[in-house]
Coordinates of C-alpha atoms and ligand atoms in Angstrom, one line a residue:
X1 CA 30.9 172.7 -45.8
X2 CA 34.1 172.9 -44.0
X3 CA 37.3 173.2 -46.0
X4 CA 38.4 169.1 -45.4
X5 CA 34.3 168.2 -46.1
X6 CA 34.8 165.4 -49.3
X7 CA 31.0 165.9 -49.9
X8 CA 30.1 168.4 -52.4
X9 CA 28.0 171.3 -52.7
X10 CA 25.6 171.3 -55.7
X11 CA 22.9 173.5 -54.9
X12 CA 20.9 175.1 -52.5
X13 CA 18.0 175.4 -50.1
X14 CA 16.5 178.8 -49.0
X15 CA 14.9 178.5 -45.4
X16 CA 12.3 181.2 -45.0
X17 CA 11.2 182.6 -41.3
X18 CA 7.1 183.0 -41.7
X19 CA 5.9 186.3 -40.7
X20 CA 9.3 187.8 -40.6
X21 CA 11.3 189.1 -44.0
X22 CA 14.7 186.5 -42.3
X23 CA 15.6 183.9 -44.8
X24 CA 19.1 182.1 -45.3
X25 CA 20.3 179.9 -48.1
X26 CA 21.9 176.5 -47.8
X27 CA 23.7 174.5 -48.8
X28 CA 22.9 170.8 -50.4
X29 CA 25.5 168.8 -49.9
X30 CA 25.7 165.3 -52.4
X31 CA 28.2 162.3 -51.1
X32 CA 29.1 159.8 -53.2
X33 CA 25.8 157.7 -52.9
X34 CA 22.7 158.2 -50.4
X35 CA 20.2 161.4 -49.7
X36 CA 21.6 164.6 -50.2
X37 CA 21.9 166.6 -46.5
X38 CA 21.7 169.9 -46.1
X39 CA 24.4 171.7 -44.1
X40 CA 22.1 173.8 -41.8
X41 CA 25.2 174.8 -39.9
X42 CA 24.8 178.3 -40.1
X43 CA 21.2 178.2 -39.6
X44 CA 21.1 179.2 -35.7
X45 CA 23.5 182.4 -36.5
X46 CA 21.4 183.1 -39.4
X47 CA 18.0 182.8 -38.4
X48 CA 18.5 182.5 -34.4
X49 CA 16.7 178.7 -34.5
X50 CA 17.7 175.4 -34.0
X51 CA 16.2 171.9 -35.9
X52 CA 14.4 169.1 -33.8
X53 CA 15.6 165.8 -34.4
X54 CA 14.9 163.6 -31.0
X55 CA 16.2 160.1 -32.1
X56 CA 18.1 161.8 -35.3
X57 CA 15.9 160.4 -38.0
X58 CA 16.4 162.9 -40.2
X59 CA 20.3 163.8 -39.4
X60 CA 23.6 162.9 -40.5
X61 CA 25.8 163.5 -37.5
X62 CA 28.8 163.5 -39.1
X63 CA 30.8 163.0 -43.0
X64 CA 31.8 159.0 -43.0
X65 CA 34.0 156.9 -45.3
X66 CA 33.5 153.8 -43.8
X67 CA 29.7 151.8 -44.1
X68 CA 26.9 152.3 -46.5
X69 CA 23.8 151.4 -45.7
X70 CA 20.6 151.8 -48.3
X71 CA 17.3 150.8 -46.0
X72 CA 14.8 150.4 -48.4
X73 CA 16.9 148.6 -51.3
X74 CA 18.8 146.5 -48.4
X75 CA 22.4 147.1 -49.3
X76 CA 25.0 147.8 -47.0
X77 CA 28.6 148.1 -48.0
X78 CA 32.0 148.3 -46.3
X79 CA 34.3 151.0 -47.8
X80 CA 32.0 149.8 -51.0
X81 CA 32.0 146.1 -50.8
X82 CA 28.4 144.4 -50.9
X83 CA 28.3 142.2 -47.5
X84 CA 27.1 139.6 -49.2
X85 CA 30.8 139.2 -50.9
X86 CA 32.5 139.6 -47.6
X87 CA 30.5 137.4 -46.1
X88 CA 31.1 134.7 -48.4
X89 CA 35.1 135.6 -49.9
X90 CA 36.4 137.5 -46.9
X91 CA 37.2 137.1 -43.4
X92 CA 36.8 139.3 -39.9
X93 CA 40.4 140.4 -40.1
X94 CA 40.4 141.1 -43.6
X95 CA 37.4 142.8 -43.1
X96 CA 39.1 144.2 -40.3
X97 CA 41.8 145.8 -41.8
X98 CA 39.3 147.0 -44.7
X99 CA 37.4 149.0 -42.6
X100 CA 40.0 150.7 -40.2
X101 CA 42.2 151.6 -43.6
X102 CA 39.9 151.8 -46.1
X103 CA 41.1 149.1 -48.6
X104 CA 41.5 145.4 -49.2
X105 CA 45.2 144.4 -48.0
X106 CA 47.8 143.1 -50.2
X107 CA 49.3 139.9 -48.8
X108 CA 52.1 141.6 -47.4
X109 CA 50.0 144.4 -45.8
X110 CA 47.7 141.8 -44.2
X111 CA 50.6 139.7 -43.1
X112 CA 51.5 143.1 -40.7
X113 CA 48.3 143.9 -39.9
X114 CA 47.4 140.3 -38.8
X115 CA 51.2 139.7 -37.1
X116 CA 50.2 143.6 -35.2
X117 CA 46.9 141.9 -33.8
X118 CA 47.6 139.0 -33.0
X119 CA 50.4 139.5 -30.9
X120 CA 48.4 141.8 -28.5
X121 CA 45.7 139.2 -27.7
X122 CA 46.9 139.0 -24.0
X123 CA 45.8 140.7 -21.1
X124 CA 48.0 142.4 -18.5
X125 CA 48.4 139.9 -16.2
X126 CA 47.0 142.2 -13.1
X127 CA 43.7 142.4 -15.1
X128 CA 42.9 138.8 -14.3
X129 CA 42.5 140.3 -10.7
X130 CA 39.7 142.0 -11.7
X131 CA 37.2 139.3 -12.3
X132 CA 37.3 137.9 -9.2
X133 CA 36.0 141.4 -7.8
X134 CA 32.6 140.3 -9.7
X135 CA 29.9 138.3 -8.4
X136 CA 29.6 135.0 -10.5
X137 CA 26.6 135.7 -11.6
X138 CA 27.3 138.7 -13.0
X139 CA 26.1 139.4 -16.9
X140 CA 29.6 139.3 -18.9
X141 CA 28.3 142.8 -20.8
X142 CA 29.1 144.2 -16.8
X143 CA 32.5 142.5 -17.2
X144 CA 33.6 143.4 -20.4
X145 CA 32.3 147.3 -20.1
X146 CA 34.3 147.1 -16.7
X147 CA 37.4 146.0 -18.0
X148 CA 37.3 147.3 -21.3
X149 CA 37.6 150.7 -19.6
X150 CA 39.7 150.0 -17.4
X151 CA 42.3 148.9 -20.3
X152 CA 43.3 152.3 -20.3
X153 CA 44.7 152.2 -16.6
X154 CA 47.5 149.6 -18.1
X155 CA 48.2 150.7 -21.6
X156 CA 49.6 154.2 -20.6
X157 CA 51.6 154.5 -24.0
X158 CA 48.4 154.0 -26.4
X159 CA 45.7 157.1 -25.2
X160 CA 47.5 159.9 -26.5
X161 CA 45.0 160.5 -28.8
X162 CA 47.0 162.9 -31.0
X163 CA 49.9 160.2 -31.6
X164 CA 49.1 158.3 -34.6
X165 CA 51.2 155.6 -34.1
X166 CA 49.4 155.2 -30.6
X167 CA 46.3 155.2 -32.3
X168 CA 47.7 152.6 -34.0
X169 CA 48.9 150.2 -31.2
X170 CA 45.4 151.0 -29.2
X171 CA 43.4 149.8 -32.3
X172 CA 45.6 146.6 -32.2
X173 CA 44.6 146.4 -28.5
X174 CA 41.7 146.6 -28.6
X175 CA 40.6 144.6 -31.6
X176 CA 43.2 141.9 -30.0
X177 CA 42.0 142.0 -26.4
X178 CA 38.3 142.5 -26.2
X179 CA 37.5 138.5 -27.7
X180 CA 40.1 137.6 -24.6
X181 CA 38.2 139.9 -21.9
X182 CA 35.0 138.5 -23.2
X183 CA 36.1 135.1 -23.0
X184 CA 37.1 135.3 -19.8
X185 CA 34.3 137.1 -18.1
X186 CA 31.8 133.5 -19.6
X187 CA 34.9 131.1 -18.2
X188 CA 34.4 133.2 -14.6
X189 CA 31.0 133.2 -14.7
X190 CA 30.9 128.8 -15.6
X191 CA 33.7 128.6 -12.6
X192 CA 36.5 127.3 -15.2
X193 CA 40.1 128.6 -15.7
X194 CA 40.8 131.2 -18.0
X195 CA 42.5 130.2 -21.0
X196 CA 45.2 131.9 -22.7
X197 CA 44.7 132.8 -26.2
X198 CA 46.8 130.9 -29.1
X199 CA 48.3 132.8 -31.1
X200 CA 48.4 129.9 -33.9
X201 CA 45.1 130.0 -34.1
X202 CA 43.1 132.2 -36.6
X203 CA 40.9 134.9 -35.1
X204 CA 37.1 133.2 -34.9
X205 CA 39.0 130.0 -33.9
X206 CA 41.4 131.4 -30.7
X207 CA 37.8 133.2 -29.9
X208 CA 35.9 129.5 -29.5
X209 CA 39.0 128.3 -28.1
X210 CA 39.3 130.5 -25.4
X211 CA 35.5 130.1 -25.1
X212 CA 35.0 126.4 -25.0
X213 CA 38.6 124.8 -24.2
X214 CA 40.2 123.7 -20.9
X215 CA 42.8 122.9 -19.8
X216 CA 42.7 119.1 -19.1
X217 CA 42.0 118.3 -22.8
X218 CA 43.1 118.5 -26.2
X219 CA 40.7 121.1 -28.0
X220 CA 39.2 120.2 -31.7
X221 CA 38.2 122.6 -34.0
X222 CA 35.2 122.4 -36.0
X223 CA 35.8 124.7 -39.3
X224 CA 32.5 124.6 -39.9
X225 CA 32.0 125.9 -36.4
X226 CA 34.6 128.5 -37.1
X227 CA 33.5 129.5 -40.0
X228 CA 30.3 130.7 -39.0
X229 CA 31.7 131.9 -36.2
X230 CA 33.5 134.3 -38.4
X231 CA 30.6 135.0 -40.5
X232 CA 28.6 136.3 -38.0
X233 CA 31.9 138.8 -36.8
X234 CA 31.9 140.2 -40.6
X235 CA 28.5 140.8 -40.3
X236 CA 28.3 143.0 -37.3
X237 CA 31.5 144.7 -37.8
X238 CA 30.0 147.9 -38.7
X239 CA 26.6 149.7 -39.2
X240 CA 27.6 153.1 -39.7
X241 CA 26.3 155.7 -37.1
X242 CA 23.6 153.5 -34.9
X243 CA 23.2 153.9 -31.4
X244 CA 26.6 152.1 -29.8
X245 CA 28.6 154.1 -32.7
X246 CA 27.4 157.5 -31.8
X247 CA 27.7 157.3 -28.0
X248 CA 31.5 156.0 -29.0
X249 CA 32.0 159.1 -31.4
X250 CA 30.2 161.8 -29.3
X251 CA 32.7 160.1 -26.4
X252 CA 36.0 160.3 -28.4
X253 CA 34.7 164.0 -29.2
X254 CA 35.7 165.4 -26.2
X255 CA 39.3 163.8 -26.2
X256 CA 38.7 160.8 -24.1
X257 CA 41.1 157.6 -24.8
X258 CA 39.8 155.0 -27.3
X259 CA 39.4 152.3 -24.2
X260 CA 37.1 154.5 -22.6
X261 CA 35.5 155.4 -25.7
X262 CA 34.6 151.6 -26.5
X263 CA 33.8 150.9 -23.4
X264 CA 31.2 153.5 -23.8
X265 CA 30.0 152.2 -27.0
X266 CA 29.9 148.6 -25.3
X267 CA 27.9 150.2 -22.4
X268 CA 25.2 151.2 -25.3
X269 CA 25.5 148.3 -27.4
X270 CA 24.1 146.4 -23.9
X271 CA 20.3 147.8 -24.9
X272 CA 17.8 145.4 -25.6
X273 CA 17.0 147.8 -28.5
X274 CA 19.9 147.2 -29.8
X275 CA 22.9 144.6 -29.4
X276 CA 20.8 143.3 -26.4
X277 CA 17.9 142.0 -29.2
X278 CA 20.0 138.8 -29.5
X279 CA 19.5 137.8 -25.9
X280 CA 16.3 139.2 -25.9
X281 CA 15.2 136.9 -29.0
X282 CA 16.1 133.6 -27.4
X283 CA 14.3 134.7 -24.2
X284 CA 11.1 135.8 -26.9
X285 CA 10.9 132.2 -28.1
X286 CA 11.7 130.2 -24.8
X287 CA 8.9 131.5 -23.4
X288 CA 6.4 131.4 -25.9
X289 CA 7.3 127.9 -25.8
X290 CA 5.0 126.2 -28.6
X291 CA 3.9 127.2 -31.8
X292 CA 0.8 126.5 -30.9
X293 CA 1.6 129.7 -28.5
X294 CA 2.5 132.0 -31.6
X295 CA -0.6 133.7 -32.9
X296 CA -1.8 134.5 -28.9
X297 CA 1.4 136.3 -29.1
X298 CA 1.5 138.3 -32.3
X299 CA -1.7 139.6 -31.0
X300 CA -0.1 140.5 -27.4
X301 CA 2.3 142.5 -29.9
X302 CA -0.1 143.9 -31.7
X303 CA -1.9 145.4 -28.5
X304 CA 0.0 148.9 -27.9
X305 CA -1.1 148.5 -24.4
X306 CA 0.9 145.6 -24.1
X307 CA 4.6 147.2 -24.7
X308 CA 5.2 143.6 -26.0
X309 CA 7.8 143.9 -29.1
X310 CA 8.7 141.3 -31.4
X311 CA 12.4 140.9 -30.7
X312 CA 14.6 141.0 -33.8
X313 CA 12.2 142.2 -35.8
X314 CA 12.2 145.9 -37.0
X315 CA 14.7 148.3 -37.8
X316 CA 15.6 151.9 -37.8
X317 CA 17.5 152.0 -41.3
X318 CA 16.3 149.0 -43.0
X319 CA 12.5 149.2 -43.8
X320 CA 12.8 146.1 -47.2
X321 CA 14.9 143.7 -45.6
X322 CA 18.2 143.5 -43.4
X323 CA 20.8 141.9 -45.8
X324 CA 22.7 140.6 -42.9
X325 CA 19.6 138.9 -41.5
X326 CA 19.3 136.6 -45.0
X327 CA 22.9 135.3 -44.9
X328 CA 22.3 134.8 -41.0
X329 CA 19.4 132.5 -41.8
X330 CA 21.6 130.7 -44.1
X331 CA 24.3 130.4 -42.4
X332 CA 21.7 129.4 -39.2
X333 CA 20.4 126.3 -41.5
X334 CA 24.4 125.3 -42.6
X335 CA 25.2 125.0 -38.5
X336 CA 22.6 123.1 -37.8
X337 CA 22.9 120.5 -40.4
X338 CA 26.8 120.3 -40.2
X339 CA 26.1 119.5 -36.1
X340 CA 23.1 117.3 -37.3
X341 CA 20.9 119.3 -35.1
X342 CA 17.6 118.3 -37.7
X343 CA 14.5 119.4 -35.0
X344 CA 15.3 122.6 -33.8
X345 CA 11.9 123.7 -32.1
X346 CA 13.3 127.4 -31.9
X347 CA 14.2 127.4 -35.6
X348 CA 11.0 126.0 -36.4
X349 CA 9.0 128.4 -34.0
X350 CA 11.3 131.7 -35.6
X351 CA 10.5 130.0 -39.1
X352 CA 6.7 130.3 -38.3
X353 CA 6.8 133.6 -36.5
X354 CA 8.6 135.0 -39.4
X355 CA 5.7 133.6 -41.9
X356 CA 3.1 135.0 -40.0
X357 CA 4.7 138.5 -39.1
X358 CA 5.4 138.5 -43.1
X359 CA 1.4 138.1 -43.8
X360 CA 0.3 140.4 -40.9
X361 CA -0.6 143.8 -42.1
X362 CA 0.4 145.6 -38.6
X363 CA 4.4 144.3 -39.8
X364 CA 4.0 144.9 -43.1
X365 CA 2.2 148.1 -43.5
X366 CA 5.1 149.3 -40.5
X367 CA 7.8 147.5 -42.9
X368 CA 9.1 145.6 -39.9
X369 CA 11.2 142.7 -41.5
X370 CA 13.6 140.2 -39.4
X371 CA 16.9 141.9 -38.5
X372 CA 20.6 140.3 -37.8
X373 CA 19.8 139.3 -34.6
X374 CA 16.5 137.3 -35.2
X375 CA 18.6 134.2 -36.4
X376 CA 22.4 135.0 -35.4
X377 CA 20.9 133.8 -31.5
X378 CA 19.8 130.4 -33.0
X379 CA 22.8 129.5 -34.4
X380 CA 25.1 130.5 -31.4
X381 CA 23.2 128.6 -29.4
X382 CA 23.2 125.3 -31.2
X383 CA 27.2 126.3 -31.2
X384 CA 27.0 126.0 -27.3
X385 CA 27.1 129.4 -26.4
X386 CA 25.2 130.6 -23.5
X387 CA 22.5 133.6 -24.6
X388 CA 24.3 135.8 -22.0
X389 CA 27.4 136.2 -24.1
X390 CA 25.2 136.7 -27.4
X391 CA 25.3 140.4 -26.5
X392 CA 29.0 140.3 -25.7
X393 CA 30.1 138.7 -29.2
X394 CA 28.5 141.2 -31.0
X395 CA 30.8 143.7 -29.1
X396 CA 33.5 141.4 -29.8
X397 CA 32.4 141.7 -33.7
X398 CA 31.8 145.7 -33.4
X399 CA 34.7 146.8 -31.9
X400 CA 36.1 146.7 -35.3
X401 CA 33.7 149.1 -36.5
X402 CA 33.6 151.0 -33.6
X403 CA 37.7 151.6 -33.5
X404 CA 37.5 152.7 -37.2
X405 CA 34.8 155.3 -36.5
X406 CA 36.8 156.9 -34.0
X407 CA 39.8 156.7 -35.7
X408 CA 38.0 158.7 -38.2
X409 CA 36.7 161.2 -36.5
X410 CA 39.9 162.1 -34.7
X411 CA 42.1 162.1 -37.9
X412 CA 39.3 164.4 -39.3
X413 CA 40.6 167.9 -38.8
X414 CA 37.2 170.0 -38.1
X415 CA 36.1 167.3 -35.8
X416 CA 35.0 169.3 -33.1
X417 CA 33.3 168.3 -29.3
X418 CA 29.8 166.6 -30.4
X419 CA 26.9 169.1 -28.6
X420 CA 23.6 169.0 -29.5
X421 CA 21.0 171.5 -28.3
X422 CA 17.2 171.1 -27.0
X423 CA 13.8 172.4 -27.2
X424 CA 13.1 173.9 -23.8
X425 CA 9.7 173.4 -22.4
X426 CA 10.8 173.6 -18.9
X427 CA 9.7 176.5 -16.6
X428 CA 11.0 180.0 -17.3
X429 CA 13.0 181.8 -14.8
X430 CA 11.2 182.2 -11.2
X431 CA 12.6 183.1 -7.7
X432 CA 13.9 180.8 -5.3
X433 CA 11.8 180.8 -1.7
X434 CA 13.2 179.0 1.2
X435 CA 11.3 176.2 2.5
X436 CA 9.7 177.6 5.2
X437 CA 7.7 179.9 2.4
X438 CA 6.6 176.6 0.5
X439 CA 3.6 175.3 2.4
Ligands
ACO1 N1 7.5 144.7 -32.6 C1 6.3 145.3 -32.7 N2 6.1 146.6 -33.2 C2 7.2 147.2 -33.5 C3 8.5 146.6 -33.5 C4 8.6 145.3 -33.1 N3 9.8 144.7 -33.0 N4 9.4 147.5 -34.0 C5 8.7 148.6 -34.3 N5 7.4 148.5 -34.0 C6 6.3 149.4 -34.3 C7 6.4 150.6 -33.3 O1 5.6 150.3 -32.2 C8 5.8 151.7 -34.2 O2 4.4 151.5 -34.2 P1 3.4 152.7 -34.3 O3 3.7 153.4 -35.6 O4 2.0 152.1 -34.3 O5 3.7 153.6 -33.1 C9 6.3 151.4 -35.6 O6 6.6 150.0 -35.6 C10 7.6 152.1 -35.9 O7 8.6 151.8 -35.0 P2 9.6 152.8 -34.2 O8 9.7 152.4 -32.8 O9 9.3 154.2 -34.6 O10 10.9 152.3 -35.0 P3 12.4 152.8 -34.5 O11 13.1 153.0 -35.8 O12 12.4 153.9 -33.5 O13 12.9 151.4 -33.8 C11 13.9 149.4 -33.3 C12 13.7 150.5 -34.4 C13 14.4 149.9 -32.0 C14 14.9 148.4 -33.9 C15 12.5 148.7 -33.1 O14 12.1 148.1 -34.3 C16 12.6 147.5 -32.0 O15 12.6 147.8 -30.9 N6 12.8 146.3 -32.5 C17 12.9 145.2 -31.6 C18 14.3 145.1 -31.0 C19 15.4 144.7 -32.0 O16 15.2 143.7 -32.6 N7 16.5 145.4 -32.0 C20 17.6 145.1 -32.9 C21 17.8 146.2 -33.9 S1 19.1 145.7 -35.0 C22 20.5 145.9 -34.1 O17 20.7 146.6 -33.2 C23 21.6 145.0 -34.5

């Protein structure tokens, strides 16, 4: 490993060419918890081949500090804490500040850190422009990926990446800014005025606030609202290297400012694969309509032939159960009661999808268990928000994470430009003919 690598090497693994007397030894590497890797860095020079990952099931891209995740026991941890604590004992800036610096704050500590975000949460005034260069009917994922990269045309003295105290004041930015820009992109798209965040206001709160307050009344806040609201940022705050995490790393590898970078990750995060499965649940159910509807539509799943998937079910990592996807069912049940909501025919329907899927031996033999986003959707919309910003508060949520990856990588000091290689099966060198030769 490379000298600032904290893993450690414990043994080896000898990688033998057939047919040829080329071999090379290397070595395992043990972090703290998880699968041993093996560091097959040397393994082109040495034996003059490259490994085959496509999707990078089998590789660790990278040495990380920040989020465990165990798939088949179901853990995940931030910086070591079990979710289910912060979920329940924490909140999103806490968590916050635990995942960007790697501990839990003493008062005084969080007192700066909070006082350092929260006073960023406006916009440049010129960005308001912006929005009305979009269409109204534009989905606010466009919006925010648009303006979260252009951030870095207004904050000229946070994207010298090298400067730590830069680094600093960007994270603040962006953690600060993004729930404003998101805000604003569903008040644009609804026709009402933008409103200003309040700084008084805890961080979940100010988000609702600027979300469902105007201006001609007095806002009340529901805690219990509030509180879930902040629940559900905790839990998507960080899932070590997934799809929207990578793309912001391999960005930030090459140098680029941390606005771009994010707006990057954001730009991944849009996939119905992945932050887009919140959206796509609600969509699922609305259109399956009826219970009644359910089994008709397990077996359109269950047809390859269809491409039919069951949104918010499945998951790369986690093959038992998606801890974040039993406190989201909790917490789904505790909204619905606290707004008095008692028939919720999606709940029901999700309930009964869930029971079946859990009997059915095409899910279980695949291990395909609900993740976050099967119920996070349910509850956000009996909060009154509209599906199209389900995608956009999980970026809200994840910028956190994202921002502490890259700050990560770039204070790592053998972080190099992220470059993976291919298996060619293109054709081999040939001659170019004009046109006139290629009847
Ligand atoms: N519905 C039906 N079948 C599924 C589903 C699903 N949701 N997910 C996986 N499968 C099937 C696959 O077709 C495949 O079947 P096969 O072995 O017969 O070919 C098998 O299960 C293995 O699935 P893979 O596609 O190899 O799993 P992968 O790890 O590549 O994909 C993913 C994981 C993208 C999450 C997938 O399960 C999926 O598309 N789920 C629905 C979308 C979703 O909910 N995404 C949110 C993920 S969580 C997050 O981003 C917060």
């Amino acid at each position: 490993m490379s000298s600032t690598a904290k893993g450690s090497a414990k043994a080896t693994v000898t990688v033998t060419l057939d047919g040829s007397n080329r071999s090379t030894t290397l070595p395992l590497v043990s972090g703290t918890i998880g699968p041993d890797v093996v560091d097959i860095r040397k393994l082109y020079g040495d034996l003059g081949v490259f490994t085959f990952d496509p999707g990078y099931g089998a590789t660790a891209s990278c040495e990380s500090r920040i989020t465990y995740i165990d798939g088949d026991a179901g853990v995940l941890l931030y910086r070591g804490y079990p979710i289910e604590q912060l979920a329940e004992q924490s909140d999103f800036l806490e968590v916050a500040y635990l995942l960007l610096e790697g501990d839990l704050p003493t008062p005084a500590q969080f007192d700066t850190f909070s006082r350092g975000v929260t006073r960023h949460t406006m916009v440049h005034e010129q960005i308001r422009r912006f929005y009305d260069g979009f269409r109204r009917d534009a989905h606010p994922m466009a919006i925010l990926c648009g303006v979260v990269g252009a951030l870095s045309a207004f904050y000229h003295d946070s994207i010298d990446i090298n400067d730590p105290k830069q680094r600093e004041i960007a994270a603040f930015r962006l953690i600060a800014k993004v729930p404003t820009i998101a805000a604003w992109a569903y008040k644009y798209s609804i026709g009402q005025p933008f409103m200003y965040p309040r700084n008084d206001l805890g961080f979940a709160e100010n988000f609702l606030y600027m979300l469902n307050a105007v201006p001609a009344e007095p806002w009340q806040n529901n805690p219990i609202l509030s509180r879930a609201m902040d629940r559900i940022l905790v839990l998507h705050a960080d899932h070590e290297q997934n799809a929207s995490t990578s793309t912001v790393r391999l960005a930030g590898s090459t140098g680029a400012n941390p606005f771009a970078c994010i707006a990057a990750g954001i730009a991944a995060l849009w996939g119905p694969a992945h932050g887009g499965a919140n959206e796509a649940v609600l969509k699922m159910l609305a259109e399956i309509g009826k219970p009644e509807n359910i089994p008709a539509f397990i077996r359109e799943v269950k047809d390859k032939q269809s491409h039919t998937k069951l949104m918010g079910f499945g998951h790369r990592v986690y093959k038992n159960f998606d801890p974040r996807a039993k406190i989201m069912k909790e917490t789904c049940h505790e909204v619905l009661a606290e707004l008095g909501i008692k028939d919720e025919p999606l709940l029901d329907m999700a309930m009964e999808m869930e029971r079946i899927a859990l009997e059915d031996d095409y899910f279980v033999s695949r291990k395909l268990y609900p993740n976050v986003d099967f119920y996070s959707g349910i509850i956000l919309k009996a909060m009154g928000i509209p599906t199209s910003m389900f995608t956009v508060l999980f970026a809200v949520a994840r910028t956190v994470g994202w921002v502490s990856q890259w700050k990560e990588m770039v204070e790592d000091p053998s972080q190099r430009i992220g470059r993976p290689r291919q298996l060619y099966t293109g054709a081999t060198e040939r001659d170019y003919r004009p046109i006139s030769d290629r009847g």
